[in-house]
Coordinates of C-alpha atoms and ligand atoms in Angstrom, one line a residue:
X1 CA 83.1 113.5 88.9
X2 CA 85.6 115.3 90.8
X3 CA 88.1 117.5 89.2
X4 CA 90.9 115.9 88.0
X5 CA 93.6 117.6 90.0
X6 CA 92.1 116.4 93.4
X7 CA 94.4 113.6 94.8
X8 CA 92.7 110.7 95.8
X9 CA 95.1 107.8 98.1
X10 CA 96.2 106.1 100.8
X11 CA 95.5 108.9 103.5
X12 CA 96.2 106.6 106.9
X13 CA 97.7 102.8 107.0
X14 CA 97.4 100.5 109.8
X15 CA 99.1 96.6 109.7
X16 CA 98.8 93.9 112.2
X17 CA 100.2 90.6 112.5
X18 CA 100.0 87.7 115.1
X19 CA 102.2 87.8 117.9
X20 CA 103.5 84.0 117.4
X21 CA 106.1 83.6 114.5
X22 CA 108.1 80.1 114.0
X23 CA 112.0 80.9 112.8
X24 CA 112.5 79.0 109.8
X25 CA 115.9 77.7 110.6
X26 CA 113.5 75.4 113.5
X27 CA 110.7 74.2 110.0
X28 CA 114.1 73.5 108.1
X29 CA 115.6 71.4 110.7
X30 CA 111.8 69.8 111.1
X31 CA 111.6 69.1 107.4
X32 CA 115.6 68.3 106.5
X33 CA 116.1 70.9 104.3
X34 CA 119.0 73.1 104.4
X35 CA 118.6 76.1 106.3
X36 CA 120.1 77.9 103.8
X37 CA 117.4 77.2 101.1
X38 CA 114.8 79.2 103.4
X39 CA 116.8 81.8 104.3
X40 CA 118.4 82.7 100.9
X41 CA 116.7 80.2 98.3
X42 CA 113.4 82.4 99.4
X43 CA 114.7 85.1 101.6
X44 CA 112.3 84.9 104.9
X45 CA 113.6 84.4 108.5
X46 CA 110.5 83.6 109.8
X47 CA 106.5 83.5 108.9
X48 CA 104.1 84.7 111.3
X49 CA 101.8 81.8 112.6
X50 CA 98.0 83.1 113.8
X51 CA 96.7 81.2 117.0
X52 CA 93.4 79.6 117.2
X53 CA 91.7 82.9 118.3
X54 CA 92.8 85.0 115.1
X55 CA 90.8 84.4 111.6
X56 CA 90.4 86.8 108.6
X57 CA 88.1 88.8 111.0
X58 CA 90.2 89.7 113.8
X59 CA 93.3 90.3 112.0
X60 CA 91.3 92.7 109.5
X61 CA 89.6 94.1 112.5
X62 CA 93.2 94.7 114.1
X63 CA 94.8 96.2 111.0
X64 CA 91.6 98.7 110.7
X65 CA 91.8 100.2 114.3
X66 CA 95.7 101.2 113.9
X67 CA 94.6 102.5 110.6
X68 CA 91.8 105.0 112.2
X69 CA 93.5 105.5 115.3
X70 CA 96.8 107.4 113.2
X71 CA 96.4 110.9 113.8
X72 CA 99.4 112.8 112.6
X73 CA 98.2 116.7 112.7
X74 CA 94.6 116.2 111.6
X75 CA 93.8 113.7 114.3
X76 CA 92.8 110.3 113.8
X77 CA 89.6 109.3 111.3
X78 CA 85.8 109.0 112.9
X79 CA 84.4 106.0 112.0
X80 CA 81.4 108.2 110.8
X81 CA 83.6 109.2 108.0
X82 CA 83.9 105.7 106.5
X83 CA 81.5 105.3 103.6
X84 CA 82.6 102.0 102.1
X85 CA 84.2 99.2 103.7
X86 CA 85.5 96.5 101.2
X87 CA 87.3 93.8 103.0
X88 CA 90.0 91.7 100.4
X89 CA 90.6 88.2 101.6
X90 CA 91.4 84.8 100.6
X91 CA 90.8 83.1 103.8
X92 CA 87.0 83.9 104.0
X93 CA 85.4 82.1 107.2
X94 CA 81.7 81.6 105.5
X95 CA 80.8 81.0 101.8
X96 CA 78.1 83.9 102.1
X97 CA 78.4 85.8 105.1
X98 CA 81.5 87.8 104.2
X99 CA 84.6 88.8 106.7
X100 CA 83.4 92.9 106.1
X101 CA 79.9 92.5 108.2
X102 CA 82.0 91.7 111.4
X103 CA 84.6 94.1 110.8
X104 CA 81.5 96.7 110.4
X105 CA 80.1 95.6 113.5
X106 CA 83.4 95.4 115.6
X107 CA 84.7 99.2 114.3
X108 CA 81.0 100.3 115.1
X109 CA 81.2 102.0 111.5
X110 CA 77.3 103.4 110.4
X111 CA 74.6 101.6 109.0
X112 CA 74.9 103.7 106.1
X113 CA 78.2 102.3 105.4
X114 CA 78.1 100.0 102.5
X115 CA 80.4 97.1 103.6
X116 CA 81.3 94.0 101.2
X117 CA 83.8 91.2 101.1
X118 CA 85.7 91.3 97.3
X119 CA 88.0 87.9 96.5
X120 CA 90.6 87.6 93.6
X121 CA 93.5 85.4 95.0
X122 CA 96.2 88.0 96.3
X123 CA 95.3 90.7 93.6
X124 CA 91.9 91.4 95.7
X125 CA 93.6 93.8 98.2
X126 CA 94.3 96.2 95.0
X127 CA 91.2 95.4 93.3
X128 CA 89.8 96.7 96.9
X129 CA 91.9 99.7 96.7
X130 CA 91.3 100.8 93.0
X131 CA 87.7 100.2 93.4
X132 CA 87.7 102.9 96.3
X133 CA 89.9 105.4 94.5
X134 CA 87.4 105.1 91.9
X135 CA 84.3 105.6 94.2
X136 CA 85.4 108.7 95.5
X137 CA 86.6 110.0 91.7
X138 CA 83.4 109.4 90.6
X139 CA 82.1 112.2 93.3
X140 CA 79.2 109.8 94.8
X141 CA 81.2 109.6 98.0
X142 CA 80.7 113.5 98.4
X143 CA 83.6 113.7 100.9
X144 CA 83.0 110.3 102.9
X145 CA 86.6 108.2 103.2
X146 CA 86.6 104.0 102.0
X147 CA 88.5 102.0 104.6
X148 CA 90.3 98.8 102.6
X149 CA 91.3 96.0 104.6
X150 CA 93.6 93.3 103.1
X151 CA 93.3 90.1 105.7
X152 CA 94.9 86.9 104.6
X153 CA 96.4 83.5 106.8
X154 CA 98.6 82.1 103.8
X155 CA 97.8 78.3 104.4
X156 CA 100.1 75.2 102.3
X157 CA 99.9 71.4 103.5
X158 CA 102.4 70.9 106.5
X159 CA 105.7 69.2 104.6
X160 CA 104.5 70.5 101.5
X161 CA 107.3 72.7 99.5
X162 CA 104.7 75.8 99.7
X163 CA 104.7 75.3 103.6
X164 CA 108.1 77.5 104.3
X165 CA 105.8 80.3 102.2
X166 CA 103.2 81.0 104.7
X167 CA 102.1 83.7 107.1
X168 CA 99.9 85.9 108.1
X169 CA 98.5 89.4 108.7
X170 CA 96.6 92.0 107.3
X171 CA 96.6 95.9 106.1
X172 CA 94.1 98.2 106.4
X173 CA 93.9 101.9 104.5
X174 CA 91.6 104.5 104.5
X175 CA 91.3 105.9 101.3
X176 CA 90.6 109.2 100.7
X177 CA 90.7 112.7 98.8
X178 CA 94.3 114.8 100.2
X179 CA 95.4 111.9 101.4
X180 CA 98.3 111.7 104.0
X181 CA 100.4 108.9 102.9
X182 CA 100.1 107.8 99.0
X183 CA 98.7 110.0 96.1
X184 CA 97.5 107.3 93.3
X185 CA 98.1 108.3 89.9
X186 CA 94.6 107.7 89.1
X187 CA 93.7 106.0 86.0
X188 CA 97.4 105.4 84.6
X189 CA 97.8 102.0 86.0
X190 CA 98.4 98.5 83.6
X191 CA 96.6 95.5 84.5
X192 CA 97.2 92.3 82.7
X193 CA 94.3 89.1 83.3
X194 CA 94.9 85.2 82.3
X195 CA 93.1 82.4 83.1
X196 CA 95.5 80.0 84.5
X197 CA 95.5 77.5 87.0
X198 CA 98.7 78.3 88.9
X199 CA 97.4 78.9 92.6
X200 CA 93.5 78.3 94.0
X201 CA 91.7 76.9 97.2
X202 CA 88.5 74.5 95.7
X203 CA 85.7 75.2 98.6
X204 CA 86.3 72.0 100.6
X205 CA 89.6 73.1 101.3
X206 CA 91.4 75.0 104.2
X207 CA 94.3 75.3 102.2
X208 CA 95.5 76.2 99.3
X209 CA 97.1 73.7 96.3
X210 CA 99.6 75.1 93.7
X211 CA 101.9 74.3 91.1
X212 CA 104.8 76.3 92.1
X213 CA 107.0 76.7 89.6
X214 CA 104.3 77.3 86.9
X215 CA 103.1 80.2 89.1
X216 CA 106.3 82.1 89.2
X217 CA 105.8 81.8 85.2
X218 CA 102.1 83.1 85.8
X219 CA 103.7 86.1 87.6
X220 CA 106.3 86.4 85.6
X221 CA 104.2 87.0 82.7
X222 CA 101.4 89.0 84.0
X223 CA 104.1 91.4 86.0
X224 CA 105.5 91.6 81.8
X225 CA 101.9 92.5 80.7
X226 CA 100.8 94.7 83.7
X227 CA 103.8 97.0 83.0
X228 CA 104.0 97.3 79.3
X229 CA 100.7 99.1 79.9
X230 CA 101.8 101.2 82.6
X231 CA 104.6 102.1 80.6
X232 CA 102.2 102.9 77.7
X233 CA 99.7 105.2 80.1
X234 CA 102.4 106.6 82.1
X235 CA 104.6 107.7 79.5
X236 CA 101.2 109.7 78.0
X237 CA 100.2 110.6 81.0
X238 CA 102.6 111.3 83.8
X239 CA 106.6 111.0 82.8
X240 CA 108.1 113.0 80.4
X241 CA 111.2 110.9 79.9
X242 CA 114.6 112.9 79.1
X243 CA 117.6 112.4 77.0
X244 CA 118.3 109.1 78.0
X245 CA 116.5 108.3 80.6
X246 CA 114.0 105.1 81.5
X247 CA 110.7 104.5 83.0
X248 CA 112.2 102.9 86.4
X249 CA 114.1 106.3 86.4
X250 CA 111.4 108.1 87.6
X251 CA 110.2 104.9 90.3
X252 CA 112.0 106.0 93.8
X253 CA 111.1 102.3 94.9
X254 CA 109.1 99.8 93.1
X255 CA 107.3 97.7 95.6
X256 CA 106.1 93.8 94.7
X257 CA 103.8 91.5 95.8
X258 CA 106.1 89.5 97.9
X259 CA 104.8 85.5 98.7
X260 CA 108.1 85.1 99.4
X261 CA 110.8 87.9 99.5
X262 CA 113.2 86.3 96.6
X263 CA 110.1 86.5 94.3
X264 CA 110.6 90.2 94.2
X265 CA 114.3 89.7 93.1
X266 CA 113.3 87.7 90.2
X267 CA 110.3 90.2 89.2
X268 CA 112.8 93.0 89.5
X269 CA 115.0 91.4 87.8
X270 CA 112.9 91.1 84.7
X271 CA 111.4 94.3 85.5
X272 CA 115.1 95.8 84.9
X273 CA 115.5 93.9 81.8
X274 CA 112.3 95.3 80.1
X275 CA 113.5 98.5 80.7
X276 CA 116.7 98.7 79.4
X277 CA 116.1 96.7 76.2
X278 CA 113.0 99.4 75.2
X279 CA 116.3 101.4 74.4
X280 CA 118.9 100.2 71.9
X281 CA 121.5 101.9 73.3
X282 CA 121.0 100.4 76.7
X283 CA 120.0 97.1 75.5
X284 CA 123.6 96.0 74.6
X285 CA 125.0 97.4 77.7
X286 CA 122.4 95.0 79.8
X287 CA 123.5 91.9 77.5
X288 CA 127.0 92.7 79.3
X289 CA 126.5 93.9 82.8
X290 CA 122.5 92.7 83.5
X291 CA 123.4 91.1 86.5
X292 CA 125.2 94.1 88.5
X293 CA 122.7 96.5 86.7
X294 CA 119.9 94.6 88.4
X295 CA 121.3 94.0 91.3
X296 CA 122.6 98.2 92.4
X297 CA 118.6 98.6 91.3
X298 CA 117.4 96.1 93.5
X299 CA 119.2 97.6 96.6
X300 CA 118.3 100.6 95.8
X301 CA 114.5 100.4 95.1
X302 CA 113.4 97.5 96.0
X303 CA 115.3 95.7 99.7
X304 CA 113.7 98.9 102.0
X305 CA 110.5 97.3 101.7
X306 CA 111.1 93.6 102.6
X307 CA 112.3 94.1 105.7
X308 CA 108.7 92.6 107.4
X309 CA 107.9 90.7 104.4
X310 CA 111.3 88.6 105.7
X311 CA 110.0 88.3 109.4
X312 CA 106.4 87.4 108.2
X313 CA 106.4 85.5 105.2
X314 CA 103.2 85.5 102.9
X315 CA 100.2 87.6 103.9
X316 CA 98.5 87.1 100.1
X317 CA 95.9 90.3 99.5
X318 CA 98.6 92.1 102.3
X319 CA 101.7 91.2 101.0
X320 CA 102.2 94.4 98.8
X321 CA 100.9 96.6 101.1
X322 CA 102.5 95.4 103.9
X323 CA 105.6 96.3 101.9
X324 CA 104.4 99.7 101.6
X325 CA 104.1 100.1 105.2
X326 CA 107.7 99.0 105.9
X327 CA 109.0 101.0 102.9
X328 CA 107.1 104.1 104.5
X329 CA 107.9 103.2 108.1
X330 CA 111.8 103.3 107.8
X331 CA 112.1 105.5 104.6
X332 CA 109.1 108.4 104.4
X333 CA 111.5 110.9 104.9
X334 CA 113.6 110.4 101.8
X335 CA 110.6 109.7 99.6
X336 CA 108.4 112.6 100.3
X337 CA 107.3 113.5 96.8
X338 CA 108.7 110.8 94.7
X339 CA 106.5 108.3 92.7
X340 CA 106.5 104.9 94.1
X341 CA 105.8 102.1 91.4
X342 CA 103.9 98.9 92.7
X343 CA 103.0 95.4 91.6
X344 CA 100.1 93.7 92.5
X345 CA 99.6 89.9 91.3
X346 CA 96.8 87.2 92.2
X347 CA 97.1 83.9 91.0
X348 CA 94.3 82.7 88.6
X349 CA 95.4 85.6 87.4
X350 CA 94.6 89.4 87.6
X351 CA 97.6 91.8 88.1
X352 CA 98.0 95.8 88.1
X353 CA 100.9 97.7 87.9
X354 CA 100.2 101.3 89.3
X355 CA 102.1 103.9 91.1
X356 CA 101.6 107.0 92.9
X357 CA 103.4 109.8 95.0
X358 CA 104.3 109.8 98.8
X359 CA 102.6 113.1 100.1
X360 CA 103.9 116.0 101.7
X361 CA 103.7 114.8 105.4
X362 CA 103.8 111.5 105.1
X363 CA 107.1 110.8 107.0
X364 CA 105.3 112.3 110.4
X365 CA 102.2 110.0 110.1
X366 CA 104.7 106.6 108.9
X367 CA 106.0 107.1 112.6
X368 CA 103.0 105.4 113.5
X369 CA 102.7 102.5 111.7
X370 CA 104.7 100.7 114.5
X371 CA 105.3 97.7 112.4
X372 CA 109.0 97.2 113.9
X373 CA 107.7 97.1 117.3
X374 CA 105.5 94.7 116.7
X375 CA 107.5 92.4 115.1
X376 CA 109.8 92.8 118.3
X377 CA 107.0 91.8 120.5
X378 CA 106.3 88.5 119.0
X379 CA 107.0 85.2 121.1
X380 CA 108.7 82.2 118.9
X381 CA 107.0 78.7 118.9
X382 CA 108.2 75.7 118.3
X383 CA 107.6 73.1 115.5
X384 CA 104.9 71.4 117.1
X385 CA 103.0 74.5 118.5
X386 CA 102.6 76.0 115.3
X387 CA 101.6 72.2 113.8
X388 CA 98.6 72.5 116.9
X389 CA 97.7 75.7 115.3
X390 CA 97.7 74.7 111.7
X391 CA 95.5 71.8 112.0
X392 CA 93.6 73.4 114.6
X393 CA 92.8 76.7 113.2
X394 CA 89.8 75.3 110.7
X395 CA 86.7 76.9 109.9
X396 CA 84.6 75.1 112.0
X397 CA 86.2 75.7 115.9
X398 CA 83.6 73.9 118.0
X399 CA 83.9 73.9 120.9
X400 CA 85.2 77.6 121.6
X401 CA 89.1 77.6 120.9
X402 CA 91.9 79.1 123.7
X403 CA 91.6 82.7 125.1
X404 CA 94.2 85.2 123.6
X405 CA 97.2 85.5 126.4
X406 CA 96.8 88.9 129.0
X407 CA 99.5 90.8 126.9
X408 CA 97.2 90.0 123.6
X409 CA 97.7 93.5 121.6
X410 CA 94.9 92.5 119.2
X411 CA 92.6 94.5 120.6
X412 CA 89.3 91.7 118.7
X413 CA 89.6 87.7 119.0
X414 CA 87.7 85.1 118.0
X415 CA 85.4 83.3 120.9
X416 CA 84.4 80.2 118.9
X417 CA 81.5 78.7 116.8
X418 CA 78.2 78.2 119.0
X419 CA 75.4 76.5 116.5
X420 CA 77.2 77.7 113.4
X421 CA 77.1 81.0 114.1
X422 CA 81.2 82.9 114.8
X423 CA 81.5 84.9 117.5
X424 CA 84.0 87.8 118.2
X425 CA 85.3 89.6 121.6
X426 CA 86.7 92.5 122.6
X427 CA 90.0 92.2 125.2
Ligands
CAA501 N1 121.1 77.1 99.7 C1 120.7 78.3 99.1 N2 119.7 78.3 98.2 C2 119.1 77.1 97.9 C3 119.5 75.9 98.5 C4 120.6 75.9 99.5 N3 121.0 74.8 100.1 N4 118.7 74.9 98.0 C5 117.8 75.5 97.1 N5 118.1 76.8 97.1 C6 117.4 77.9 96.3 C7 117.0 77.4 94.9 O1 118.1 77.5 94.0 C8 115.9 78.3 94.6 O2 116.3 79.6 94.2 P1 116.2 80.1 92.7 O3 114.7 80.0 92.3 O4 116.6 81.5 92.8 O5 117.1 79.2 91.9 C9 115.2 78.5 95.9 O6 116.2 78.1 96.9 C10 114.0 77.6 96.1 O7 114.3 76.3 95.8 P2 113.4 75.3 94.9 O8 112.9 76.1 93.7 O9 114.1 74.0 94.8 O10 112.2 75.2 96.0 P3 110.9 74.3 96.0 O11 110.8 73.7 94.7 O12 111.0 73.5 97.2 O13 109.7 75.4 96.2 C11 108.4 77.3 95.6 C12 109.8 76.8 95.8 C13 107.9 76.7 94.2 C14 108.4 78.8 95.5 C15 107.5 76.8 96.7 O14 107.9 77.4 97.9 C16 106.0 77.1 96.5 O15 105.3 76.4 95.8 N6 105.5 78.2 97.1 C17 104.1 78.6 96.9 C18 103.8 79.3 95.6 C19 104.3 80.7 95.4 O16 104.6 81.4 96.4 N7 104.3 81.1 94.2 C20 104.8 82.5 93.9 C21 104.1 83.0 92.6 S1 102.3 82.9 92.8 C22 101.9 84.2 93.8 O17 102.7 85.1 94.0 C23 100.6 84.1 94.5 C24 100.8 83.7 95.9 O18 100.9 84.6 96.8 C25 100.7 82.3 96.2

């Protein structure tokens, strides 16, 4: 075991998403809903749309070569580093061969690198990430780095009401001891687990089947659960509260998993409620003025880190932490040294509720996420390209799909299915 007062995190962070997004003012007019309902009712502008030559693979791939190229002042991470690779995903493109073994092979990481693929709905990218933290704890990773890739293409049926709540994208960290960007408050995280059928994808499926508004219950619930035992381990472990204060007091920004970016209102806005009513002397000032209350907290800790959830839509396992790269991207420099508090929920359902602090430093490396450029670069497509590349984008592409376009950042796509067997190229 290490000692305990090593810091183990999120030391580099590196997000990519497809270059092709569809504006959801063009779906709604498609499907004869109101504008409005996308653009407010669920808060996204647009949701990214991955072409026939991106899978799981590439766009983990992608994420994890921005996340080992960011060098800040210690320059950026040798893949000889990386002792574990654990590859979240909910959009697997085998049932056995798993989404990690062509990551490993495309980041030429070492054979000694122990590389798996880990699934729990959305929640798998934490599950990922706690499971990493806790590797290195333990002191068997004797000073190797984990590299955690969340990689997710959210898939409804076209027309469908979940259909405005896609996307697609994915996040990849290196974990690691001193870490550059995130500080996890070990251990003192809540997690809350039901078995409930709100979200799933039965194997002979490409995409996914839900009961809607019973899973923003589900989330409801577990984010309820999750925190209550946050509060319980933080409060004995990390916060000493003062006259007065609350729990969310001490969060600089509370970051959610975000399927759509009204969701986090409504979780905040619970998340508010708990809060104040574990204090009777707040509690009957919320009866009152709840609504404001919510509302000055919500701008404050919770709109920074939507801004690419908007202009994406749902990436599943790297929804939260695509939040965390915005957040971090526009806002490192005010956060330095504050705790951040996060949510993480996956349908089915396992949820955490964790936090930990943004390290001394962090604002020079979050200059290179480059997430806003990216977005910028994206081309728009119409209604009926992005139908091509919903009903083409399967898991069996024979023969070999389109070639990425000459200005394809990506650098990895995928070539196409030859006797069953995916294959993956380098630009
Ligand atoms: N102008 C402005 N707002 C409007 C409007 C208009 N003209 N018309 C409707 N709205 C508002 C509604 O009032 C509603 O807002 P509130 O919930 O704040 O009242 C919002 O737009 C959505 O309207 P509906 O509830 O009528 O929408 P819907 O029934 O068509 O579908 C949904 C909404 C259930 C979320 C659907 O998009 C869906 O099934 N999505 C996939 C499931 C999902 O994302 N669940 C989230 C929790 S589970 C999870 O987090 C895991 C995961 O990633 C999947």
């Amino acid at each position: 075991m290490l000692d305990g007062k090593t810091k183990i995190g999120i030391d580099r962070i590196g997000v990519y998403v497809p270059d092709r997004a569809l504006p959801l003012t063009d779906l709604a007019a498609a499907r004869a809903v109101p504008a409005e309902k996308l653009l407010h009712g669920l808060g996204v502008h647009h949701m990214a749309v991955a072409p026939v030559y991106e899978d799981s693979v590439t766009l983990a791939a992608n994420a994890a070569v921005r996340a080992l190229a960011m060098a800040g002042d210690c320059g950026r991470t040798d893949p000889g580093e990386i002792g574990l690779l654990i590859v979240a995903t909910e959009s697997a493109v085998d049932h056995a061969k798993p989404v990690s073994i062509f990551v490993h092979e495309l980041l030429g990481l070492a054979a000694s690198c122990r590389a798996y693929e880990i699934k729990h709905a959305c929640y798998g990218g934490t599950a990922a990430l706690m499971t990493a933290t806790e590797w290195i704890a333990s002191g068997v990773a004797r000073g190797r780095k984990a590299l955690v890739v969340a990689s997710d293409i959210a898939k409804y049926p076209p027309h469908s009401a979940g259909e405005p709540t896609q996307g697609a994208g994915a996040v990849a960290m290196v974990v690691a001891e001193s870490p550059g960007l995130l500080a996890l408050d070990v251990g003192a995280s809540g997690v809350h687990a039901a078995n409930v059928y709100d979200f799933w994808r039965p194997l002979d499926r490409s995409q996914a089947l839900v009961d809607g508004k019973y899973s923003l219950d589900c989330y409801l619930a577990a984010l309820a659960g999750a925190f209550a035992e946050y509060r319980r381990r933080a409060l004995a472990e990390l916060v000493a509260l003062g006259d007065g204060e609350l729990l969310t007091d001490h969060l600089a920004a509370i970051l959610y998993h975000t399927p759509f970016p009204r969701m986090a209102w409504k979780a905040h806005r619970a998340l508010v409620e708990d809060d104040w009513r574990t204090r009777a002397d707040r509690a009957a000032r919320f009866a009152a003025e709840g609504e404001a209350i919510a509302r000055r907290s919500y701008a404050e800790k919770v709109e920074p880190s939507l801004w690419a959830a908007q202009a994406v839509g749902n990436t599943y396992t790297a929804s939260l932490y695509l939040c965390l790269a915005a957040l971090l991207e526009r806002g490192a420099d005010r956060l330095v040294g504050r705790r951040l508090g996060m949510f993480s929920y996956g349908s089915g359902s396992c949820a955490e509720f964790y936090s930990g602090v943004v390290a001394p430093g962090a604002q020079h490396l979050a200059r290179e996420i480059g997430l806003a450029a990216m977005l910028e670069r994206r081309r728009n497509v119409t209604v009926a390209e992005y139908e091509r590349h919903h009903a083409t984008a399967s898991l069996r592409a024979e023969p070999a799909p389109e070639r990425p376009p000459r200005d394809f950042a990506g650098p990895f796509f995928y070539r196409g299915t030859d006797d069953d067997r995916r294959a993956y190229a380098h630009v």
